[in-house]
Short mmCIF file of C-alpha atoms in Angstrom, two decimals:
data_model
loop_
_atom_site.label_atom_id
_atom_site.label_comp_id
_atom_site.label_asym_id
_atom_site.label_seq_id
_atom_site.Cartn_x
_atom_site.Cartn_y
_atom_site.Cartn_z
CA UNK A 18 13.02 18.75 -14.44
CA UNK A 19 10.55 16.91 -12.88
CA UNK A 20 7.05 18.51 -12.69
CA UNK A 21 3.28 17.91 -10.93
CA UNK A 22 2.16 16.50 -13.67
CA UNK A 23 3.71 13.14 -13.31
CA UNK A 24 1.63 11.42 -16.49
CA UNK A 25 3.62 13.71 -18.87
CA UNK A 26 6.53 12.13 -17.93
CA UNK A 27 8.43 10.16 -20.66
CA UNK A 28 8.93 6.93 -18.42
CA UNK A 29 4.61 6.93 -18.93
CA UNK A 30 5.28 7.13 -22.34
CA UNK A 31 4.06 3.27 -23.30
CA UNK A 32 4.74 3.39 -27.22
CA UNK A 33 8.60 2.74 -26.07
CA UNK A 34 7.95 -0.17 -24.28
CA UNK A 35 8.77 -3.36 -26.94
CA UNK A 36 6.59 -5.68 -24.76
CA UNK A 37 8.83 -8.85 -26.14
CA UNK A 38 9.34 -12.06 -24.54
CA UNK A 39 7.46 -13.82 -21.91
CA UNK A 40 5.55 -12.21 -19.49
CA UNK A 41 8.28 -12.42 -16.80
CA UNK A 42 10.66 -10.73 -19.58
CA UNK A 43 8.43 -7.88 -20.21
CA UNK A 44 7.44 -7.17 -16.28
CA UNK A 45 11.82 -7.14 -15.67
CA UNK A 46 11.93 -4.81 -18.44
CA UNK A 47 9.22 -2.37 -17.21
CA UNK A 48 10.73 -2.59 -13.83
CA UNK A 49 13.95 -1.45 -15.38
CA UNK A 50 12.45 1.32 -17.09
CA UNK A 51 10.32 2.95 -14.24
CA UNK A 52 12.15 2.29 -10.99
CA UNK A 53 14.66 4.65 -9.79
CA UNK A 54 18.50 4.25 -10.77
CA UNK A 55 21.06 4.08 -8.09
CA UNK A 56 22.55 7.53 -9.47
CA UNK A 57 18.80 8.54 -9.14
CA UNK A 58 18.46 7.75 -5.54
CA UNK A 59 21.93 9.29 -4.93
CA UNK A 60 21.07 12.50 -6.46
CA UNK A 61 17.60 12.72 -3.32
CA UNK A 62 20.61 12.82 -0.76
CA UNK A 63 21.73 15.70 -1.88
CA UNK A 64 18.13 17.27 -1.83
CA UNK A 65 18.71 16.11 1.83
CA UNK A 66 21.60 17.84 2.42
CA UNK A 67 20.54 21.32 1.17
CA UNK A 68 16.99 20.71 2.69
CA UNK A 69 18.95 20.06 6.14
CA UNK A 70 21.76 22.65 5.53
CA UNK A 71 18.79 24.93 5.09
CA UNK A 72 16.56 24.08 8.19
CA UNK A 73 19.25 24.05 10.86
CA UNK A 74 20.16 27.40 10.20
CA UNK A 75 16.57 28.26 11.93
CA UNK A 76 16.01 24.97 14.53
CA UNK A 77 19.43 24.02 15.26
CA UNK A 78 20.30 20.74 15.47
CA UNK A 79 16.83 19.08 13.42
CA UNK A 80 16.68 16.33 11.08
CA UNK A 81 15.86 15.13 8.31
CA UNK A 82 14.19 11.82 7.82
CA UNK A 83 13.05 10.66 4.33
CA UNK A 84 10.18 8.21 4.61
CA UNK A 85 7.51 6.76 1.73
CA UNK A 86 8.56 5.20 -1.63
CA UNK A 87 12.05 6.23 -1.46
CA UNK A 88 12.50 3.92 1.97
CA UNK A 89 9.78 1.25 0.55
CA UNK A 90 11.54 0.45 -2.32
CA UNK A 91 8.75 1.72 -4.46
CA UNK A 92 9.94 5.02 -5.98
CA UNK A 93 9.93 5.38 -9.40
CA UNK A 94 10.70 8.64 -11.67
CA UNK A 95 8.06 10.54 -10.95
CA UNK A 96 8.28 10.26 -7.11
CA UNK A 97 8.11 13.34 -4.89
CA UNK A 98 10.32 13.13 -1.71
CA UNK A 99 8.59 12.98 1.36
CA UNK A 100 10.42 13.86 4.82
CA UNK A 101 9.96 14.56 8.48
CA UNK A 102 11.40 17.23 10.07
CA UNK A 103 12.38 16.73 13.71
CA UNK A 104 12.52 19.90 15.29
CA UNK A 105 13.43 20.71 19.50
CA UNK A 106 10.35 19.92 21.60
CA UNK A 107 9.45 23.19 22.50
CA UNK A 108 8.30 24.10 18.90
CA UNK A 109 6.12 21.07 17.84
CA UNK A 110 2.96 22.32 19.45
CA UNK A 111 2.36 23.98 16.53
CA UNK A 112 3.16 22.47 13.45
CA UNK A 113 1.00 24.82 11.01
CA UNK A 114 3.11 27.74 12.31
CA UNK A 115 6.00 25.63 11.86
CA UNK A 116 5.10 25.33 7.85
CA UNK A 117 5.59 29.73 7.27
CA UNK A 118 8.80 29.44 9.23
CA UNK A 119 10.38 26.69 6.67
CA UNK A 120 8.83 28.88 3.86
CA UNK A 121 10.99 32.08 4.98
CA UNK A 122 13.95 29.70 5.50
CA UNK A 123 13.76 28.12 2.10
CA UNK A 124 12.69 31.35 0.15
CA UNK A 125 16.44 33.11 1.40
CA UNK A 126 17.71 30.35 -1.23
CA UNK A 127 16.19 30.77 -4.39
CA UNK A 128 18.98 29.22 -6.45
CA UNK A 129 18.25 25.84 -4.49
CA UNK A 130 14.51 26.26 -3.91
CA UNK A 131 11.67 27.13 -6.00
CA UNK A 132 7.67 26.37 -6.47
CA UNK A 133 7.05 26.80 -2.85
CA UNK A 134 3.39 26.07 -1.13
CA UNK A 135 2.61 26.20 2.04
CA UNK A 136 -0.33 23.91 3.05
CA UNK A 137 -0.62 24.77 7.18
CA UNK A 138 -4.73 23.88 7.66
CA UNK A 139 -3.89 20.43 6.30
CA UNK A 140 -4.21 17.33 8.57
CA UNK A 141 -0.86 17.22 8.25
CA UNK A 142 0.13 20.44 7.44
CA UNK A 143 3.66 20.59 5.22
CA UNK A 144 5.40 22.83 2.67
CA UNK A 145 6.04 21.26 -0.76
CA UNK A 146 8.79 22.28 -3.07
CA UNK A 147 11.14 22.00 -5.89
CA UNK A 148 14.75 20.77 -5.01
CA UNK A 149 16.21 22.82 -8.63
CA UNK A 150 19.40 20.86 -8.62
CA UNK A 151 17.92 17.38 -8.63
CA UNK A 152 14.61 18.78 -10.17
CA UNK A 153 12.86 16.25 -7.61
CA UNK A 154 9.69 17.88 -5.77
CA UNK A 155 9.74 17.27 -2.03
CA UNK A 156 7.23 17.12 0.85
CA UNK A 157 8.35 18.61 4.30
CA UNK A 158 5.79 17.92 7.03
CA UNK A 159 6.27 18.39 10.83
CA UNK A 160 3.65 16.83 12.84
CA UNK A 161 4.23 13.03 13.17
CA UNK A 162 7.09 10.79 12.58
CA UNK A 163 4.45 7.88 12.22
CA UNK A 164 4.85 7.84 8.24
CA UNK A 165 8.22 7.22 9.06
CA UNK A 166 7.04 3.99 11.61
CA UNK A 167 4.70 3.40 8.07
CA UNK A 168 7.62 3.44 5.41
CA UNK A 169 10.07 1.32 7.48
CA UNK A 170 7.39 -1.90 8.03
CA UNK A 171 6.12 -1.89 4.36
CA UNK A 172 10.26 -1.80 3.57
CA UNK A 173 10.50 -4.94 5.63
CA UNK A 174 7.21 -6.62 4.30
CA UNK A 175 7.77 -5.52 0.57
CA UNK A 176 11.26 -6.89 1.00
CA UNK A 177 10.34 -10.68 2.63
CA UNK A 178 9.95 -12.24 -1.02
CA UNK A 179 11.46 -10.69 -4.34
CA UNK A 180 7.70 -11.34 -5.71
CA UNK A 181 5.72 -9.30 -3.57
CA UNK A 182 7.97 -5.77 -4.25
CA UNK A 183 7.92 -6.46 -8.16
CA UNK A 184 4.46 -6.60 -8.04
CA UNK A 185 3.75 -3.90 -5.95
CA UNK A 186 6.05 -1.79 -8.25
CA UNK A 187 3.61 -2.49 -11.19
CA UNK A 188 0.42 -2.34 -9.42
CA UNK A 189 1.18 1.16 -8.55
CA UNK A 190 2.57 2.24 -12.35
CA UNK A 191 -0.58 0.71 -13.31
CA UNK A 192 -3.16 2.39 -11.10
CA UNK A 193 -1.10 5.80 -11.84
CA UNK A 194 -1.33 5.10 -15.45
CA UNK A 195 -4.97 4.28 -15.36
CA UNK A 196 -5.18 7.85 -12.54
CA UNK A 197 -6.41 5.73 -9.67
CA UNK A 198 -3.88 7.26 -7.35
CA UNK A 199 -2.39 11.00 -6.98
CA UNK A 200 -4.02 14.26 -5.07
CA UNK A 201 -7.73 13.64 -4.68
CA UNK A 202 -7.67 10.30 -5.51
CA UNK A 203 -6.80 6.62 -3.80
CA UNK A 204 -3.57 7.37 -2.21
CA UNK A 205 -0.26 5.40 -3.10
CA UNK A 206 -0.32 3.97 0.38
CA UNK A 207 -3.94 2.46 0.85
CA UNK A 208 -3.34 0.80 -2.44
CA UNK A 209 0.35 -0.97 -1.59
CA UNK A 210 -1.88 -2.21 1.94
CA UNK A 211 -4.22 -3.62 -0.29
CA UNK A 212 -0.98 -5.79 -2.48
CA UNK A 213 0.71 -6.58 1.14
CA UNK A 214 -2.87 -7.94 2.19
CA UNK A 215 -3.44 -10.06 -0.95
CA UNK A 216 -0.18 -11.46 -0.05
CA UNK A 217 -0.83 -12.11 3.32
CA UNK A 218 -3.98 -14.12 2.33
CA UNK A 219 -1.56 -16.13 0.19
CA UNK A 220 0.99 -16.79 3.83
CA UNK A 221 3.72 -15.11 1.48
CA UNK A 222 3.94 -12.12 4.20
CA UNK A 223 2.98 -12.22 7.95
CA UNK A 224 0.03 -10.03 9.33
CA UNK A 225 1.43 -7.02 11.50
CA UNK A 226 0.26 -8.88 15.17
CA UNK A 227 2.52 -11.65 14.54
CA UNK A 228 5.58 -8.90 14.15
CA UNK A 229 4.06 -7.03 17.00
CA UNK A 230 2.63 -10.76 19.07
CA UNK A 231 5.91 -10.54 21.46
CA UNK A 232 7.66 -7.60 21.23
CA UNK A 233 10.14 -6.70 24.24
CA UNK A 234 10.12 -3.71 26.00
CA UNK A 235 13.15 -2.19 23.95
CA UNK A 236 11.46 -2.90 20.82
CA UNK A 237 8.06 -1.12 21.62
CA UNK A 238 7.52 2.55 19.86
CA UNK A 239 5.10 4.11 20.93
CA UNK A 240 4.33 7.24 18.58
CA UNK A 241 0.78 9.15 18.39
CA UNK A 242 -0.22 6.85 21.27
CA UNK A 243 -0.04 3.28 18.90
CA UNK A 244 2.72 0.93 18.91
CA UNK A 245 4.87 0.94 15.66
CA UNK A 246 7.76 -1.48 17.30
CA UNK A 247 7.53 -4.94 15.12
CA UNK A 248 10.24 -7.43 14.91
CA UNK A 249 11.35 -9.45 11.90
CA UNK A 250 10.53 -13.18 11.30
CA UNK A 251 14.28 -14.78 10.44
CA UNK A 252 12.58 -17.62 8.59
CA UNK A 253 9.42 -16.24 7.09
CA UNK A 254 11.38 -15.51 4.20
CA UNK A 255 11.39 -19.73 3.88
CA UNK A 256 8.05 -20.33 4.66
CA UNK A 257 7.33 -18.28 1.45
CA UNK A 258 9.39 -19.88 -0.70
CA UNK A 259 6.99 -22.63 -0.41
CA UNK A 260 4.46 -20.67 -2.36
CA UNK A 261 5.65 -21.22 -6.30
CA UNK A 262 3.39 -18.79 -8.00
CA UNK A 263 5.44 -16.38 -11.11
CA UNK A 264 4.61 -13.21 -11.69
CA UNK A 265 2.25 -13.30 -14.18
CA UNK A 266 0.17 -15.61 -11.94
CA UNK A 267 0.17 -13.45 -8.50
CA UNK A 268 -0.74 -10.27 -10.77
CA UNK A 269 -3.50 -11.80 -12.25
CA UNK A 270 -4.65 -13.18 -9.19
CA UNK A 271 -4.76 -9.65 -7.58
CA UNK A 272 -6.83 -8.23 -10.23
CA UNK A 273 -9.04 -11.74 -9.63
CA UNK A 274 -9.31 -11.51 -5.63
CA UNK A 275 -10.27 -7.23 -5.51
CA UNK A 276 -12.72 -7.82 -8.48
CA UNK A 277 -14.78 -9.88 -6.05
CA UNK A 278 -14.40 -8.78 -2.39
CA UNK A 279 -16.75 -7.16 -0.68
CA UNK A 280 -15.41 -4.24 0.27
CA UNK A 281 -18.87 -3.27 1.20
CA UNK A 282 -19.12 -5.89 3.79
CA UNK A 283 -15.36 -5.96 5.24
CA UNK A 284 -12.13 -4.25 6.41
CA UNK A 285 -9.30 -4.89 4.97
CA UNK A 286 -7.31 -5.48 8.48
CA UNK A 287 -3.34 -5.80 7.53
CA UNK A 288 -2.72 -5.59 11.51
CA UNK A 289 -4.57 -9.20 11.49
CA UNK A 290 -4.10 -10.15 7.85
CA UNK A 291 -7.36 -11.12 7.47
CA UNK A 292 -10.53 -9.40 6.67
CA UNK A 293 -13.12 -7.98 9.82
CA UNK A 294 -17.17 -7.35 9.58
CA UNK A 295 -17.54 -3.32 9.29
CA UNK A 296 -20.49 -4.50 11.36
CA UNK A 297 -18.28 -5.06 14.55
CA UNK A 298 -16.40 -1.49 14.81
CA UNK A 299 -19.69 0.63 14.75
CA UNK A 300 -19.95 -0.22 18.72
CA UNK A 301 -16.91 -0.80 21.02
CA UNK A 302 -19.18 -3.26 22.70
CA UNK A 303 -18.16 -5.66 19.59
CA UNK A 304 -14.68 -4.75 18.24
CA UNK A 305 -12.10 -7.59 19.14
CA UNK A 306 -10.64 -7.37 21.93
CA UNK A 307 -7.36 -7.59 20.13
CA UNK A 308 -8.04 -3.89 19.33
CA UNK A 309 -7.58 -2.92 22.69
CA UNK A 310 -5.29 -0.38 22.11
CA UNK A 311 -8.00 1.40 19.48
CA UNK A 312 -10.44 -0.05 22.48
CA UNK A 313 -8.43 2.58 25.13
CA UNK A 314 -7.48 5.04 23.09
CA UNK A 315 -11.42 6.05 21.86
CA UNK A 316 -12.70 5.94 25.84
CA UNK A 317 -9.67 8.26 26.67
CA UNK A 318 -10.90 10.85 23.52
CA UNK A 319 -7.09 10.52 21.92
CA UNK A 320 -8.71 9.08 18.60
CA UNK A 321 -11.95 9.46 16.59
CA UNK A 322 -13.89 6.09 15.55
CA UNK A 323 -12.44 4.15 13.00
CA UNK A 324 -14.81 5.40 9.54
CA UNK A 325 -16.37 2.56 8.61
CA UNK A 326 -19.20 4.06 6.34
CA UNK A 327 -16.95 5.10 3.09
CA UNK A 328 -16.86 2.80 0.17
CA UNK A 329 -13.60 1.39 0.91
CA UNK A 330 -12.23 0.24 4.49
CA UNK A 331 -8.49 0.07 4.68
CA UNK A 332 -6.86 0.08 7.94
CA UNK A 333 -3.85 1.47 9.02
CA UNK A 334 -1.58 -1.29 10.10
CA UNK A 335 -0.90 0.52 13.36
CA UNK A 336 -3.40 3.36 13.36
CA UNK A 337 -6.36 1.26 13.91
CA UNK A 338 -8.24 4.28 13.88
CA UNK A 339 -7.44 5.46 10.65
CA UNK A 340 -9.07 4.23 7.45
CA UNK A 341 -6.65 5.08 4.68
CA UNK A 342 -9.08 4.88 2.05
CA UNK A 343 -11.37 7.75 2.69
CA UNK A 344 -10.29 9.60 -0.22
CA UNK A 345 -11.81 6.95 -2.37
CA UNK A 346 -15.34 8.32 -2.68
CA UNK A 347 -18.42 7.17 -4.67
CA UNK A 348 -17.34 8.08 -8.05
CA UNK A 349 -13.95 7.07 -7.92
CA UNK A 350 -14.64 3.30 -6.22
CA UNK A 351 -16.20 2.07 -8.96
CA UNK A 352 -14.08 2.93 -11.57
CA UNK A 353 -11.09 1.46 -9.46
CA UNK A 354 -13.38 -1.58 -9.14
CA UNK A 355 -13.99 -1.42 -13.03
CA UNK A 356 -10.72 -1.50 -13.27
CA UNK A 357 -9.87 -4.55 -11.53
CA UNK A 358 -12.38 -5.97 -13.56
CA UNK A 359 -10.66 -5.03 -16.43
CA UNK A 360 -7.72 -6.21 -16.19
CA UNK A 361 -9.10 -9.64 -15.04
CA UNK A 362 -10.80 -9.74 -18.76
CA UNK A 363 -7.20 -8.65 -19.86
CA UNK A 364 -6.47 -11.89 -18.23
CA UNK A 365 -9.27 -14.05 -19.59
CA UNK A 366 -8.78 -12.99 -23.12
CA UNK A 367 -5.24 -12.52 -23.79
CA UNK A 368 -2.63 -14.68 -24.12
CA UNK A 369 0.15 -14.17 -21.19
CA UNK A 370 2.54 -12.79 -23.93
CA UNK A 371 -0.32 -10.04 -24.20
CA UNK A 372 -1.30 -9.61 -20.71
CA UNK A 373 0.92 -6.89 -19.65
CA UNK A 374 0.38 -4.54 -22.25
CA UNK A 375 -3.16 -4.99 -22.37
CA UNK A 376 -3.57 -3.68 -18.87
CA UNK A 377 -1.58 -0.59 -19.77
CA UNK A 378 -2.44 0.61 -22.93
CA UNK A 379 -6.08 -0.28 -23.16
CA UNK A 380 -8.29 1.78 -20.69
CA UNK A 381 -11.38 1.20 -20.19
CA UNK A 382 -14.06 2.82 -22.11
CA UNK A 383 -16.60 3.20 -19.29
CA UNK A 384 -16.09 3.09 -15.36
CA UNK A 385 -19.58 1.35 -14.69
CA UNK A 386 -21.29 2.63 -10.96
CA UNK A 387 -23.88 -0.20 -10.78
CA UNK A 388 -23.53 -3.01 -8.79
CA UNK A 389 -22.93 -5.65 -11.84
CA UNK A 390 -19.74 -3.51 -12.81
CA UNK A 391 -18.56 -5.16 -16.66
CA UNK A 392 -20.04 -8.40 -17.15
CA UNK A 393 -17.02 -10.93 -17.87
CA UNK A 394 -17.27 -13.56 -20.92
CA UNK A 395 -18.41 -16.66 -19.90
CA UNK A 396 -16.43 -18.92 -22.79
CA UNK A 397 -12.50 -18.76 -21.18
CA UNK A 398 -9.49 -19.75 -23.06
CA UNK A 399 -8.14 -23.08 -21.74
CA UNK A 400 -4.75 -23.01 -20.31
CA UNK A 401 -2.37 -25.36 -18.12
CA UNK A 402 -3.84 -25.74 -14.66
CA UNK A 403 -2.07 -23.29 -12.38
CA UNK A 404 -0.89 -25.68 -9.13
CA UNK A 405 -1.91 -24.82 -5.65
CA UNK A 406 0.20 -25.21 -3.06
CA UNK A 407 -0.64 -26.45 0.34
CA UNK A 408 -0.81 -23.33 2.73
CA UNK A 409 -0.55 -23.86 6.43
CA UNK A 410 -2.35 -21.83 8.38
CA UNK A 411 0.03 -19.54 10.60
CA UNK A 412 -0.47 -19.15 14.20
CA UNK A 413 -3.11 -16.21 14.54
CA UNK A 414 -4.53 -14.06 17.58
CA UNK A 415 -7.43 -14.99 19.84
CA UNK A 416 -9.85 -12.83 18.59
CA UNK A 417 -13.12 -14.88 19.16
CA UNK A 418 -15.10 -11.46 20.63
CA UNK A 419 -15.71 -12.34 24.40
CA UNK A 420 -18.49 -10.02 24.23
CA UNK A 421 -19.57 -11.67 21.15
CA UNK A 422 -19.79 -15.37 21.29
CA UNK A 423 -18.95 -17.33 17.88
CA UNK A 424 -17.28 -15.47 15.73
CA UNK A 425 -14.37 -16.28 14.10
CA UNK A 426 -11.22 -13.98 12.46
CA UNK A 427 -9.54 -16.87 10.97
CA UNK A 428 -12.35 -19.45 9.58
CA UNK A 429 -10.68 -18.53 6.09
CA UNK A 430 -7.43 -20.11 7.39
CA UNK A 431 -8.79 -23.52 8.05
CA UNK A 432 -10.44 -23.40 4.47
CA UNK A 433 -7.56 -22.87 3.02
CA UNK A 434 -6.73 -26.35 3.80
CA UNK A 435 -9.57 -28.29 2.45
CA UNK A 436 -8.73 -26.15 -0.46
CA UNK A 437 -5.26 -27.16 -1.33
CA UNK A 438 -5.45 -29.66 -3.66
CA UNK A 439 -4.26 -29.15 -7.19
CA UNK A 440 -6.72 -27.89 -9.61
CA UNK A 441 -7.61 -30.03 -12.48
CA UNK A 442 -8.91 -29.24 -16.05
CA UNK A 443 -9.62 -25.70 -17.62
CA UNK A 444 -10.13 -22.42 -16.27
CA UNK A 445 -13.59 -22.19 -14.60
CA UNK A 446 -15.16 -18.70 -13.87
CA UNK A 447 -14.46 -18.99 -10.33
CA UNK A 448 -10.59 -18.16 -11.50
CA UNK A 449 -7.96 -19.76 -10.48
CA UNK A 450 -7.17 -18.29 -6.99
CA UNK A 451 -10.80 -18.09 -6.33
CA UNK A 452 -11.00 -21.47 -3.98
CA UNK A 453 -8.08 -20.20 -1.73
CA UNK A 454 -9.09 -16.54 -1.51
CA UNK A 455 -12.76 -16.35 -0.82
#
């Protein structure tokens, strides 16, 4: 039976990993191990079913939609079920209320559902339980289907390119490994924006305004007054195959890029795919006027200010309002920065063989808080030059600020061209993705 306690979990258990092979054999084998089996994800529909069976007894004709890792691709053993329950219009003005009713409901089954806990003052308030036939915790909330809207885009991004949802995958066994993520802590989401933004900076995966650039009428969605409606790109799945980077070498260039940005200086913007001044949202006078949806929705009082003051900045893709990193406070940034930093020494020092168990079986002794973080060896072990391949800068918004003259979203595009040439000679410490990503 599954429990809260995900890190006593046997699939965390790292001893029974054999870590043999190549570096692409090892990440296929840890993939195998942690992901969710088909019999697995058959199993949640039957939480579904009871959870449903259950509900409609007291809101007739509701229903249950599953949304977050189990839609994204990026459950793994220890995922909780998370679901939105769509009940009749006259009873969502009050979803708090809504939580005591579905904890009456679900107590008149005990043999079904157990571990019940309200939580009704939440933001989004919710019940959480244990399904006790598929031993799989769940997460019923009521107020907004946008984490539905959420789960189905990062489905379609993670899914453009093989790559990006293998990484992603490991990222987020790593950071729970390492307890980055979880209840108090960076949430599961704000990280997987921070892989899908990487990527983007790499033109593997489109930014969210090219999905969004010319949507039709019929394929707008308007839901907590922001559009969630995106299209798919047929043939951005080509354009990425252009980009030849393995495994090892887009993980270790994730752990490079985050050990350097400024996350004090910039938002991470998925919406544009590029990164945006903090400077410019603490005045609508100077956000982009691509924002004008954020730009209407703050003069009408339907949103608060995006919060630009925590230590990280990640914006919701559609929310532009919502920074999805606010959890991360001052003690936990810099150990996820130390972190990072870490795993890029993993990188420096080990062999590639090595990698990959280094980052998940050695943690790091200290999580430093000063501004140096852990100071990186300066003598790097040569190794083949890693090619770069010529990235073409994708067609991006207008977002030179009328109201402030000059400044420009995508001057990182046009230096990724005079950047494209193959590298030559060993490992330098800019790192090897450092002249396309900065």
């Amino acid at each position: 039976m599954n429990s809260r306690g995900p890190l006593e979990h046997p699939v965390f258990d790292i001893s029974k990993i054999e870590f043999t092979g190549d570096f692409g054999c090892q990440a296929q084998q840890l993939l195998q191990i942690i992901r969710l089996t088909k019999e697995e994800v058959e199993h949640i529909d039957f939480l579904l079913r009871d959870l449903s069976a259950n509900f409609n007894r007291i809101w007739p004709g509701c229903v249950i939609e599953p949304f977050g890792s189990i839609i994204t691709g990026l459950g793994i053993k220890t995922s909780d079920i998370d679901c939105y329950v769509t009940v009749p219009p006259w009873e969502r003005k009050q979803p708090g209320k809504l939580v005591y009713v579905a904890l009456r409901s679900l107590r008149s089954q005990p043999h079904l559902f157990t571990e019940l806990q309200p939580i009704a003052r939440a933001k989004v308030p919710l019940v959480k339980f244990l399904h006790i036939p598929t031993g799989r915790h769940c997460d019923a909330s009521f107020k907004s289907p946008q984490g539905i809207r959420n789960s189905l885009l990062l489905a379609y991004l993670l899914h453009l390119d093989p790559r990006v949802l293998s990484i992603a995958i490991i990222i987020k066994f790593w950071a729970k490994l390492h307890k980055l993520t979880g209840t108090n802590l960076m949430p599961n989401y704000a990280l997987i924006l921070l892989v899908v933004f990487y990527f983007q900076q790499l033109n593997i995966l489109p930014s969210v305004y090219e999905l969004q650039d010319k949507l039709k009428p019929h394929q707008q969605c308007i839901v907590d007054h922001w559009e969630t409606g995106f299209v798919h790109i047929p043939d951005y799945t080509l354009k990425s195959r252009k980009n030849e980077f393995n495994l090892y070498e887009l993980l270790t260039g994730f752990f490079e890029y985050y050990s350097s940005y400024n996350f004090a200086m910039n938002i991470v913007s998925v919406f544009l795919g590029c990164s945006i001044k903090r400077e410019l949202f603490k005045s609508l006078n100077t956000v982009p006027t691509v924002f004008r949806l954020y730009d209407a929705n703050l003069h009408n009082g339907l949103v608060q200010p995006l919060r630009i003051n925590e230590s990280m900045c990640i914006q919701d893709p559609f929310d532009h309002s919502r920074n999805c990193a606010v959890a991360v406070g001052k003690n936990l940034f810099p150990k996820i920065i130390g972190c990072f930093k870490h795993a890029l020494k993993c990188y420096i020092e080990q062999r590639s063989s090595n990698f990959l168990k280094a980052i998940l079986t050695v943690i790091p002794k200290q999580h430093p808080a000063d501004k140096q973080g852990i100071k990186l060896p300066t003598k790097k072990v040569p190794q083949k030059p890693i090619p770069i391949p010529k990235v073409k800068p994708v067609p991006k918004p207008n977002i030179n600020n009328s109201r402030k003259p000059g400044f420009n979203f995508i001057k990182k595009f046009n230096e990724l061209q005079n950047h494209s040439k193959q590298r030559k000679g060993k490992r330098k410490n800019t790192g090897k993705f450092s002249t396309i990503l900065q």
